């Protein structure tokens, strides 16, 4: 099967009721990113950081995959689909997608503050001060904070270089290194960008914009891809 590689951002989860980051009413309007999503914030005010992610987990437990997520999972009938997501929610998994690489971590996981290899599934939504790893150290959200490296980026580049088709869904493409992945898409490979708002993209001679919300846009993407397959 042809390989479809998809880079997703918070926009694909907007129709599930989860806020995006930089839009009007987005998370970074409500919170100062450096006070809740950086190693410095954790040192300065661990309780505030814990509360921020506990709140987001509570919201995630109320959310369900939407037609955007479900459409990508359905595309596995026709394509070898790899999803590279900046999202920390588990809506792609819950929609039934089978190959998902999280670049920025996962909200439902926590990890040790001394050994990043000690990663645990969190039961429920609440991580508290005093919750410890097996080595007796505080647990932190398993999230890539601003200023921290993105361990999965090399794997992501490898996947992107094998794409026959590439799609970008629901991301403003302003956060690196994720936004830089588009540079690794071979020039002959068609790129589809799904977003209801205009998105600045680096030059690529084969980009098509589907200016729609993901719930509709993924359906249109399927039509376009199947038309190409049957050509
Ligand atoms: N369907 C598709 N796209 C949508 C929808 C929708 N229903 N609603 C909004 N969007 C688009 C917006 O137009 C915008 O381009 O989703 C994008 C969201 O962009 P951002 O808020 O910048 O979020 P994202 O690109 O995911 O942020 C990247 O930044 O804050 C960090 O680590 C965090 O992973 C995150 C990274």
PDB file of C-alpha atoms and ligand atoms in Angstrom:
ATOM      1  CA  UNK A   1       0.000   0.000   0.000  1.00  0.00           C
ATOM      2  CA  UNK A   2       1.139   3.550  -0.661  1.00  0.00           C
ATOM      3  CA  UNK A   3       2.411   5.367   2.409  1.00  0.00           C
ATOM      4  CA  UNK A   4       0.424   8.345   3.704  1.00  0.00           C
ATOM      5  CA  UNK A   5       2.228  10.353   6.386  1.00  0.00           C
ATOM      6  CA  UNK A   6       0.141  12.829   8.372  1.00  0.00           C
ATOM      7  CA  UNK A   7       1.401  15.605  10.678  1.00  0.00           C
ATOM      8  CA  UNK A   8      -1.344  16.706  13.071  1.00  0.00           C
ATOM      9  CA  UNK A   9      -1.727  19.533  15.568  1.00  0.00           C
ATOM     10  CA  UNK A  10      -4.291  20.685  18.099  1.00  0.00           C
ATOM     11  CA  UNK A  11      -6.676  21.800  15.349  1.00  0.00           C
ATOM     12  CA  UNK A  12      -7.672  18.184  14.638  1.00  0.00           C
ATOM     13  CA  UNK A  13      -8.908  17.875  18.233  1.00  0.00           C
ATOM     14  CA  UNK A  14     -10.761  21.215  18.245  1.00  0.00           C
ATOM     15  CA  UNK A  15     -14.023  19.597  17.117  1.00  0.00           C
ATOM     16  CA  UNK A  16     -13.692  17.219  20.095  1.00  0.00           C
ATOM     17  CA  UNK A  17     -13.902  20.260  22.370  1.00  0.00           C
ATOM     18  CA  UNK A  18     -10.175  20.562  23.183  1.00  0.00           C
ATOM     19  CA  UNK A  19      -8.670  24.020  22.890  1.00  0.00           C
ATOM     20  CA  UNK A  20      -5.950  24.859  20.395  1.00  0.00           C
ATOM     21  CA  UNK A  21      -3.005  26.947  21.612  1.00  0.00           C
ATOM     22  CA  UNK A  22      -2.677  30.155  19.607  1.00  0.00           C
ATOM     23  CA  UNK A  23      -6.179  30.887  18.367  1.00  0.00           C
ATOM     24  CA  UNK A  24      -8.579  33.308  19.957  1.00  0.00           C
ATOM     25  CA  UNK A  25      -9.542  31.799  23.325  1.00  0.00           C
ATOM     26  CA  UNK A  26      -6.670  29.320  22.954  1.00  0.00           C
ATOM     27  CA  UNK A  27      -4.651  27.891  25.856  1.00  0.00           C
ATOM     28  CA  UNK A  28      -1.764  30.351  25.452  1.00  0.00           C
ATOM     29  CA  UNK A  29      -4.198  33.244  25.826  1.00  0.00           C
ATOM     30  CA  UNK A  30      -5.336  31.860  29.164  1.00  0.00           C
ATOM     31  CA  UNK A  31      -1.936  30.779  30.495  1.00  0.00           C
ATOM     32  CA  UNK A  32       1.586  32.114  30.204  1.00  0.00           C
ATOM     33  CA  UNK A  33       3.311  29.233  28.421  1.00  0.00           C
ATOM     34  CA  UNK A  34       6.549  29.787  30.357  1.00  0.00           C
ATOM     35  CA  UNK A  35       4.652  29.540  33.669  1.00  0.00           C
ATOM     36  CA  UNK A  36       3.056  26.155  32.911  1.00  0.00           C
ATOM     37  CA  UNK A  37       5.032  24.382  30.155  1.00  0.00           C
ATOM     38  CA  UNK A  38       8.763  24.790  30.805  1.00  0.00           C
ATOM     39  CA  UNK A  39      11.384  23.195  33.099  1.00  0.00           C
ATOM     40  CA  UNK A  40      11.789  26.618  34.731  1.00  0.00           C
ATOM     41  CA  UNK A  41       8.049  26.683  35.522  1.00  0.00           C
ATOM     42  CA  UNK A  42       8.331  23.247  37.142  1.00  0.00           C
ATOM     43  CA  UNK A  43      11.194  24.470  39.353  1.00  0.00           C
ATOM     44  CA  UNK A  44       9.420  27.730  40.207  1.00  0.00           C
ATOM     45  CA  UNK A  45       5.850  26.489  40.803  1.00  0.00           C
ATOM     46  CA  UNK A  46       5.313  22.744  40.531  1.00  0.00           C
ATOM     47  CA  UNK A  47       1.753  22.990  41.900  1.00  0.00           C
ATOM     48  CA  UNK A  48       0.694  25.382  39.109  1.00  0.00           C
ATOM     49  CA  UNK A  49       2.149  23.061  36.448  1.00  0.00           C
ATOM     50  CA  UNK A  50       0.477  20.012  38.008  1.00  0.00           C
ATOM     51  CA  UNK A  51      -2.873  21.863  38.118  1.00  0.00           C
ATOM     52  CA  UNK A  52      -2.544  22.927  34.450  1.00  0.00           C
ATOM     53  CA  UNK A  53      -2.038  19.367  33.204  1.00  0.00           C
ATOM     54  CA  UNK A  54      -4.583  17.883  35.626  1.00  0.00           C
ATOM     55  CA  UNK A  55      -7.173  20.271  34.164  1.00  0.00           C
ATOM     56  CA  UNK A  56      -6.267  19.244  30.616  1.00  0.00           C
ATOM     57  CA  UNK A  57      -6.513  15.562  31.566  1.00  0.00           C
ATOM     58  CA  UNK A  58      -9.983  16.114  33.031  1.00  0.00           C
ATOM     59  CA  UNK A  59     -11.068  17.720  29.735  1.00  0.00           C
ATOM     60  CA  UNK A  60      -9.535  14.890  27.732  1.00  0.00           C
ATOM     61  CA  UNK A  61     -11.480  12.297  29.710  1.00  0.00           C
ATOM     62  CA  UNK A  62     -14.672  14.084  28.546  1.00  0.00           C
ATOM     63  CA  UNK A  63     -13.593  14.252  24.889  1.00  0.00           C
ATOM     64  CA  UNK A  64     -14.266  11.786  22.063  1.00  0.00           C
ATOM     65  CA  UNK A  65     -12.523  11.320  18.685  1.00  0.00           C
ATOM     66  CA  UNK A  66     -14.223  13.351  15.913  1.00  0.00           C
ATOM     67  CA  UNK A  67     -14.718  12.625  12.166  1.00  0.00           C
ATOM     68  CA  UNK A  68     -11.216  14.010  11.527  1.00  0.00           C
ATOM     69  CA  UNK A  69      -9.568  11.356  13.736  1.00  0.00           C
ATOM     70  CA  UNK A  70     -11.989   8.641  12.568  1.00  0.00           C
ATOM     71  CA  UNK A  71     -11.376   9.509   8.902  1.00  0.00           C
ATOM     72  CA  UNK A  72      -7.614   9.018   9.319  1.00  0.00           C
ATOM     73  CA  UNK A  73      -8.150   5.661  10.965  1.00  0.00           C
ATOM     74  CA  UNK A  74     -10.490   4.662   8.116  1.00  0.00           C
ATOM     75  CA  UNK A  75      -7.812   5.593   5.555  1.00  0.00           C
ATOM     76  CA  UNK A  76      -5.787   2.619   6.829  1.00  0.00           C
ATOM     77  CA  UNK A  77      -8.048   0.481   4.604  1.00  0.00           C
ATOM     78  CA  UNK A  78      -6.392   2.042   1.549  1.00  0.00           C
ATOM     79  CA  UNK A  79      -3.003   3.346   2.718  1.00  0.00           C
ATOM     80  CA  UNK A  80      -0.134   2.513   5.037  1.00  0.00           C
ATOM     81  CA  UNK A  81      -0.827   5.456   7.364  1.00  0.00           C
ATOM     82  CA  UNK A  82       1.723   6.951   9.761  1.00  0.00           C
ATOM     83  CA  UNK A  83       0.492   9.733  12.056  1.00  0.00           C
ATOM     84  CA  UNK A  84       3.104  12.074  13.513  1.00  0.00           C
ATOM     85  CA  UNK A  85       1.292  14.193  16.078  1.00  0.00           C
ATOM     86  CA  UNK A  86       2.186  17.215  18.159  1.00  0.00           C
ATOM     87  CA  UNK A  87      -0.898  16.454  20.249  1.00  0.00           C
ATOM     88  CA  UNK A  88      -0.593  14.968  23.715  1.00  0.00           C
ATOM     89  CA  UNK A  89      -4.188  13.680  23.696  1.00  0.00           C
ATOM     90  CA  UNK A  90      -5.015  10.041  22.871  1.00  0.00           C
ATOM     91  CA  UNK A  91      -7.794  10.717  20.368  1.00  0.00           C
ATOM     92  CA  UNK A  92      -5.905   9.191  17.415  1.00  0.00           C
ATOM     93  CA  UNK A  93      -5.453   5.993  19.439  1.00  0.00           C
ATOM     94  CA  UNK A  94      -9.108   6.009  20.504  1.00  0.00           C
ATOM     95  CA  UNK A  95     -10.160   6.516  16.864  1.00  0.00           C
ATOM     96  CA  UNK A  96      -8.371   3.248  16.002  1.00  0.00           C
ATOM     97  CA  UNK A  97      -5.284   4.542  14.200  1.00  0.00           C
ATOM     98  CA  UNK A  98      -2.486   1.999  14.562  1.00  0.00           C
ATOM     99  CA  UNK A  99       0.758   3.900  13.860  1.00  0.00           C
ATOM    100  CA  UNK A 100       1.078   7.084  15.919  1.00  0.00           C
ATOM    101  CA  UNK A 101       4.269   8.908  16.900  1.00  0.00           C
ATOM    102  CA  UNK A 102       3.836  11.527  19.631  1.00  0.00           C
ATOM    103  CA  UNK A 103       6.437  14.289  19.260  1.00  0.00           C
ATOM    104  CA  UNK A 104       5.460  16.308  22.327  1.00  0.00           C
ATOM    105  CA  UNK A 105       4.586  13.553  24.788  1.00  0.00           C
ATOM    106  CA  UNK A 106       1.339  12.084  26.108  1.00  0.00           C
ATOM    107  CA  UNK A 107      -1.036  13.598  28.657  1.00  0.00           C
ATOM    108  CA  UNK A 108      -2.114  10.227  30.094  1.00  0.00           C
ATOM    109  CA  UNK A 109       1.481   9.271  30.903  1.00  0.00           C
ATOM    110  CA  UNK A 110       3.820  10.508  33.629  1.00  0.00           C
ATOM    111  CA  UNK A 111       7.515   9.990  34.125  1.00  0.00           C
ATOM    112  CA  UNK A 112      10.223  10.105  36.719  1.00  0.00           C
ATOM    113  CA  UNK A 113      12.019  13.433  37.282  1.00  0.00           C
ATOM    114  CA  UNK A 114      15.376  11.619  37.622  1.00  0.00           C
ATOM    115  CA  UNK A 115      15.084   8.829  35.034  1.00  0.00           C
ATOM    116  CA  UNK A 116      13.218   9.782  31.807  1.00  0.00           C
ATOM    117  CA  UNK A 117      12.984   6.101  30.896  1.00  0.00           C
ATOM    118  CA  UNK A 118      10.668   5.433  33.841  1.00  0.00           C
ATOM    119  CA  UNK A 119       7.334   6.213  32.171  1.00  0.00           C
ATOM    120  CA  UNK A 120       3.963   5.175  33.615  1.00  0.00           C
ATOM    121  CA  UNK A 121       0.307   5.244  32.542  1.00  0.00           C
ATOM    122  CA  UNK A 122      -1.550   7.585  34.915  1.00  0.00           C
ATOM    123  CA  UNK A 123      -4.718   6.165  36.406  1.00  0.00           C
ATOM    124  CA  UNK A 124      -7.399   8.894  36.243  1.00  0.00           C
ATOM    125  CA  UNK A 125      -6.664  12.596  35.754  1.00  0.00           C
ATOM    126  CA  UNK A 126      -4.746  13.693  38.841  1.00  0.00           C
ATOM    127  CA  UNK A 127      -0.981  13.788  39.349  1.00  0.00           C
ATOM    128  CA  UNK A 128      -0.093  15.168  42.787  1.00  0.00           C
ATOM    129  CA  UNK A 129       2.982  16.482  44.599  1.00  0.00           C
ATOM    130  CA  UNK A 130       4.429  13.447  46.374  1.00  0.00           C
ATOM    131  CA  UNK A 131       3.531  10.945  43.652  1.00  0.00           C
ATOM    132  CA  UNK A 132       6.811   9.099  43.175  1.00  0.00           C
ATOM    133  CA  UNK A 133       8.576   6.832  40.682  1.00  0.00           C
ATOM    134  CA  UNK A 134       9.990   3.435  41.696  1.00  0.00           C
ATOM    135  CA  UNK A 135      13.254   5.191  42.581  1.00  0.00           C
ATOM    136  CA  UNK A 136      11.388   7.435  45.011  1.00  0.00           C
ATOM    137  CA  UNK A 137      11.461  10.655  42.989  1.00  0.00           C
ATOM    138  CA  UNK A 138       8.613  13.006  42.085  1.00  0.00           C
ATOM    139  CA  UNK A 139       6.684  12.161  38.934  1.00  0.00           C
ATOM    140  CA  UNK A 140       6.169  14.835  36.273  1.00  0.00           C
ATOM    141  CA  UNK A 141       3.876  15.014  33.195  1.00  0.00           C
ATOM    142  CA  UNK A 142       5.318  13.017  30.243  1.00  0.00           C
ATOM    143  CA  UNK A 143       5.253  16.132  28.067  1.00  0.00           C
ATOM    144  CA  UNK A 144       7.982  17.872  26.032  1.00  0.00           C
ATOM    145  CA  UNK A 145       8.179  21.341  27.535  1.00  0.00           C
ATOM    146  CA  UNK A 146       9.473  24.454  25.807  1.00  0.00           C
ATOM    147  CA  UNK A 147      13.255  24.386  25.791  1.00  0.00           C
ATOM    148  CA  UNK A 148      13.395  20.580  26.051  1.00  0.00           C
ATOM    149  CA  UNK A 149      14.641  18.293  23.250  1.00  0.00           C
ATOM    150  CA  UNK A 150      12.173  16.329  21.077  1.00  0.00           C
ATOM    151  CA  UNK A 151      13.525  12.759  21.263  1.00  0.00           C
ATOM    152  CA  UNK A 152      11.201  11.393  18.544  1.00  0.00           C
ATOM    153  CA  UNK A 153      12.189  13.900  15.844  1.00  0.00           C
ATOM    154  CA  UNK A 154      14.744  11.648  14.116  1.00  0.00           C
ATOM    155  CA  UNK A 155      12.222   8.831  13.845  1.00  0.00           C
ATOM    156  CA  UNK A 156       9.725  11.355  12.449  1.00  0.00           C
ATOM    157  CA  UNK A 157      12.162  12.528   9.770  1.00  0.00           C
ATOM    158  CA  UNK A 158      12.783   8.905   8.717  1.00  0.00           C
ATOM    159  CA  UNK A 159       9.038   8.335   8.324  1.00  0.00           C
ATOM    160  CA  UNK A 160       8.471  11.580   6.387  1.00  0.00           C
ATOM    161  CA  UNK A 161      11.223  10.690   3.901  1.00  0.00           C
ATOM    162  CA  UNK A 162       9.316   7.478   2.989  1.00  0.00           C
ATOM    163  CA  UNK A 163       6.017   9.271   2.252  1.00  0.00           C
ATOM    164  CA  UNK A 164       4.117   8.784  -1.020  1.00  0.00           C
ATOM    165  CA  UNK A 165       1.579  11.343   0.185  1.00  0.00           C
ATOM    166  CA  UNK A 166       1.905  13.904   3.021  1.00  0.00           C
ATOM    167  CA  UNK A 167      -0.842  15.748   4.884  1.00  0.00           C
ATOM    168  CA  UNK A 168      -0.704  18.534   7.468  1.00  0.00           C
ATOM    169  CA  UNK A 169      -3.843  18.853   9.599  1.00  0.00           C
ATOM    170  CA  UNK A 170      -4.698  21.447  12.235  1.00  0.00           C
ATOM    171  CA  UNK A 171      -1.309  22.946  13.013  1.00  0.00           C
ATOM    172  CA  UNK A 172      -0.110  26.542  12.599  1.00  0.00           C
ATOM    173  CA  UNK A 173       3.384  25.210  11.781  1.00  0.00           C
ATOM    174  CA  UNK A 174       5.100  27.709  14.101  1.00  0.00           C
ATOM    175  CA  UNK A 175       6.707  25.297  16.561  1.00  0.00           C
ATOM    176  CA  UNK A 176      10.016  23.661  15.621  1.00  0.00           C
ATOM    177  CA  UNK A 177      11.350  21.082  15.058  1.00  0.00           C
ATOM    178  CA  UNK A 178       7.862  19.690  14.164  1.00  0.00           C
ATOM    179  CA  UNK A 179       7.137  22.460  11.656  1.00  0.00           C
ATOM    180  CA  UNK A 180      10.443  21.688   9.916  1.00  0.00           C
ATOM    181  CA  UNK A 181       9.344  18.171   8.963  1.00  0.00           C
ATOM    182  CA  UNK A 182       7.796  19.532   5.764  1.00  0.00           C
ATOM    183  CA  UNK A 183      11.333  20.173   4.504  1.00  0.00           C
ATOM    184  CA  UNK A 184      11.984  16.413   4.489  1.00  0.00           C
ATOM    185  CA  UNK A 185       9.038  15.593   2.220  1.00  0.00           C
ATOM    186  CA  UNK A 186      10.507  14.522  -1.151  1.00  0.00           C
ATOM    187  CA  UNK A 187       9.771  17.224  -3.785  1.00  0.00           C
ATOM    188  CA  UNK A 188       7.750  14.813  -5.952  1.00  0.00           C
ATOM    189  CA  UNK A 189       5.375  13.984  -3.100  1.00  0.00           C
ATOM    190  CA  UNK A 190       1.998  15.786  -3.004  1.00  0.00           C
ATOM    191  CA  UNK A 191       1.272  17.697   0.229  1.00  0.00           C
ATOM    192  CA  UNK A 192      -2.255  18.498   1.437  1.00  0.00           C
ATOM    193  CA  UNK A 193      -2.803  21.135   4.139  1.00  0.00           C
ATOM    194  CA  UNK A 194      -6.150  20.972   5.984  1.00  0.00           C
ATOM    195  CA  UNK A 195      -6.996  24.035   8.066  1.00  0.00           C
ATOM    196  CA  UNK A 196      -9.980  26.403   8.155  1.00  0.00           C
ATOM    197  CA  UNK A 197      -7.515  29.311   8.396  1.00  0.00           C
ATOM    198  CA  UNK A 198      -4.611  30.260   6.118  1.00  0.00           C
ATOM    199  CA  UNK A 199      -1.332  28.559   7.155  1.00  0.00           C
ATOM    200  CA  UNK A 200       2.159  29.772   6.226  1.00  0.00           C
ATOM    201  CA  UNK A 201       4.119  26.843   4.767  1.00  0.00           C
ATOM    202  CA  UNK A 202       7.711  26.618   3.511  1.00  0.00           C
ATOM    203  CA  UNK A 203       7.978  26.419  -0.313  1.00  0.00           C
ATOM    204  CA  UNK A 204       7.128  23.030  -1.835  1.00  0.00           C
ATOM    205  CA  UNK A 205       6.104  22.727  -5.472  1.00  0.00           C
ATOM    206  CA  UNK A 206       3.261  20.336  -4.818  1.00  0.00           C
ATOM    207  CA  UNK A 207       1.041  21.783  -2.025  1.00  0.00           C
ATOM    208  CA  UNK A 208      -2.756  21.804  -2.061  1.00  0.00           C
ATOM    209  CA  UNK A 209      -4.747  23.687   0.601  1.00  0.00           C
ATOM    210  CA  UNK A 210      -8.061  22.282   1.783  1.00  0.00           C
ATOM    211  CA  UNK A 211      -9.424  25.256   3.693  1.00  0.00           C
ATOM    212  CA  UNK A 212     -11.811  23.308   5.873  1.00  0.00           C
ATOM    213  CA  UNK A 213     -12.115  22.048   9.413  1.00  0.00           C
ATOM    214  CA  UNK A 214     -10.628  18.573   9.885  1.00  0.00           C
ATOM    215  CA  UNK A 215     -14.023  16.938  10.279  1.00  0.00           C
ATOM    216  CA  UNK A 216     -14.857  17.835   6.652  1.00  0.00           C
ATOM    217  CA  UNK A 217     -11.332  18.192   5.290  1.00  0.00           C
ATOM    218  CA  UNK A 218     -10.253  14.604   5.991  1.00  0.00           C
ATOM    219  CA  UNK A 219     -13.228  13.342   3.950  1.00  0.00           C
ATOM    220  CA  UNK A 220     -12.132  15.546   1.022  1.00  0.00           C
ATOM    221  CA  UNK A 221      -8.555  14.338   1.451  1.00  0.00           C
ATOM    222  CA  UNK A 222      -9.767  10.734   1.142  1.00  0.00           C
ATOM    223  CA  UNK A 223     -11.556  11.540  -2.135  1.00  0.00           C
ATOM    224  CA  UNK A 224      -8.464  13.255  -3.588  1.00  0.00           C
ATOM    225  CA  UNK A 225      -6.113  10.446  -2.528  1.00  0.00           C
ATOM    226  CA  UNK A 226      -8.355   7.665  -3.839  1.00  0.00           C
ATOM    227  CA  UNK A 227      -8.725   9.569  -7.133  1.00  0.00           C
ATOM    228  CA  UNK A 228      -4.916   9.622  -7.412  1.00  0.00           C
ATOM    229  CA  UNK A 229      -4.685   5.914  -6.555  1.00  0.00           C
ATOM    230  CA  UNK A 230      -7.225   5.015  -9.241  1.00  0.00           C
ATOM    231  CA  UNK A 231      -5.627   7.228 -11.893  1.00  0.00           C
TER     232      UNK A 231
HETATM  233  N1  LIG B   1      -9.765  21.644  11.978  1.00  0.00           N
HETATM  234  C1  LIG B   1      -8.502  21.837  11.474  1.00  0.00           C
HETATM  235  N2  LIG B   1      -7.676  22.829  11.892  1.00  0.00           N
HETATM  236  C2  LIG B   1      -8.150  23.663  12.847  1.00  0.00           C
HETATM  237  C3  LIG B   1      -9.459  23.534  13.402  1.00  0.00           C
HETATM  238  C4  LIG B   1     -10.270  22.461  12.930  1.00  0.00           C
HETATM  239  N3  LIG B   1     -11.496  22.245  13.396  1.00  0.00           N
HETATM  240  N4  LIG B   1      -9.636  24.517  14.319  1.00  0.00           N
HETATM  241  C5  LIG B   1      -8.482  25.248  14.328  1.00  0.00           C
HETATM  242  N5  LIG B   1      -7.588  24.738  13.450  1.00  0.00           N
HETATM  243  C6  LIG B   1      -6.231  25.196  13.153  1.00  0.00           C
HETATM  244  C7  LIG B   1      -5.947  26.673  13.377  1.00  0.00           C
HETATM  245  O1  LIG B   1      -6.339  27.466  12.277  1.00  0.00           O
HETATM  246  C8  LIG B   1      -4.429  26.673  13.573  1.00  0.00           C
HETATM  247  O2  LIG B   1      -3.749  26.796  12.331  1.00  0.00           O
HETATM  248  O3  LIG B   1      -5.357  24.530  14.023  1.00  0.00           O
HETATM  249  C9  LIG B   1      -4.142  25.287  14.174  1.00  0.00           C
HETATM  250  C10 LIG B   1      -3.780  25.311  15.648  1.00  0.00           C
HETATM  251  O4  LIG B   1      -2.542  25.954  15.769  1.00  0.00           O
HETATM  252  P1  LIG B   1      -1.889  26.188  17.216  1.00  0.00           P
HETATM  253  O5  LIG B   1      -2.910  26.689  18.143  1.00  0.00           O
HETATM  254  O6  LIG B   1      -0.654  26.976  16.992  1.00  0.00           O
HETATM  255  O7  LIG B   1      -1.526  24.703  17.715  1.00  0.00           O
HETATM  256  P2  LIG B   1      -0.417  23.668  17.214  1.00  0.00           P
HETATM  257  O8  LIG B   1       0.047  23.990  15.843  1.00  0.00           O
HETATM  258  O9  LIG B   1      -0.935  22.329  17.472  1.00  0.00           O
HETATM  259  O10 LIG B   1       0.778  23.990  18.271  1.00  0.00           O
HETATM  260  C11 LIG B   1       1.987  23.319  18.130  1.00  0.00           C
HETATM  261  O11 LIG B   1       2.781  24.315  20.146  1.00  0.00           O
HETATM  262  O12 LIG B   1       2.093  25.021  22.143  1.00  0.00           O
HETATM  263  C12 LIG B   1       2.836  24.076  21.547  1.00  0.00           C
HETATM  264  O13 LIG B   1       3.407  21.893  22.207  1.00  0.00           O
HETATM  265  C13 LIG B   1       2.324  22.678  21.807  1.00  0.00           C
HETATM  266  O14 LIG B   1       2.029  20.857  20.248  1.00  0.00           O
HETATM  267  C14 LIG B   1       1.821  22.236  20.440  1.00  0.00           C
HETATM  268  C15 LIG B   1       2.624  23.081  19.483  1.00  0.00           C
END
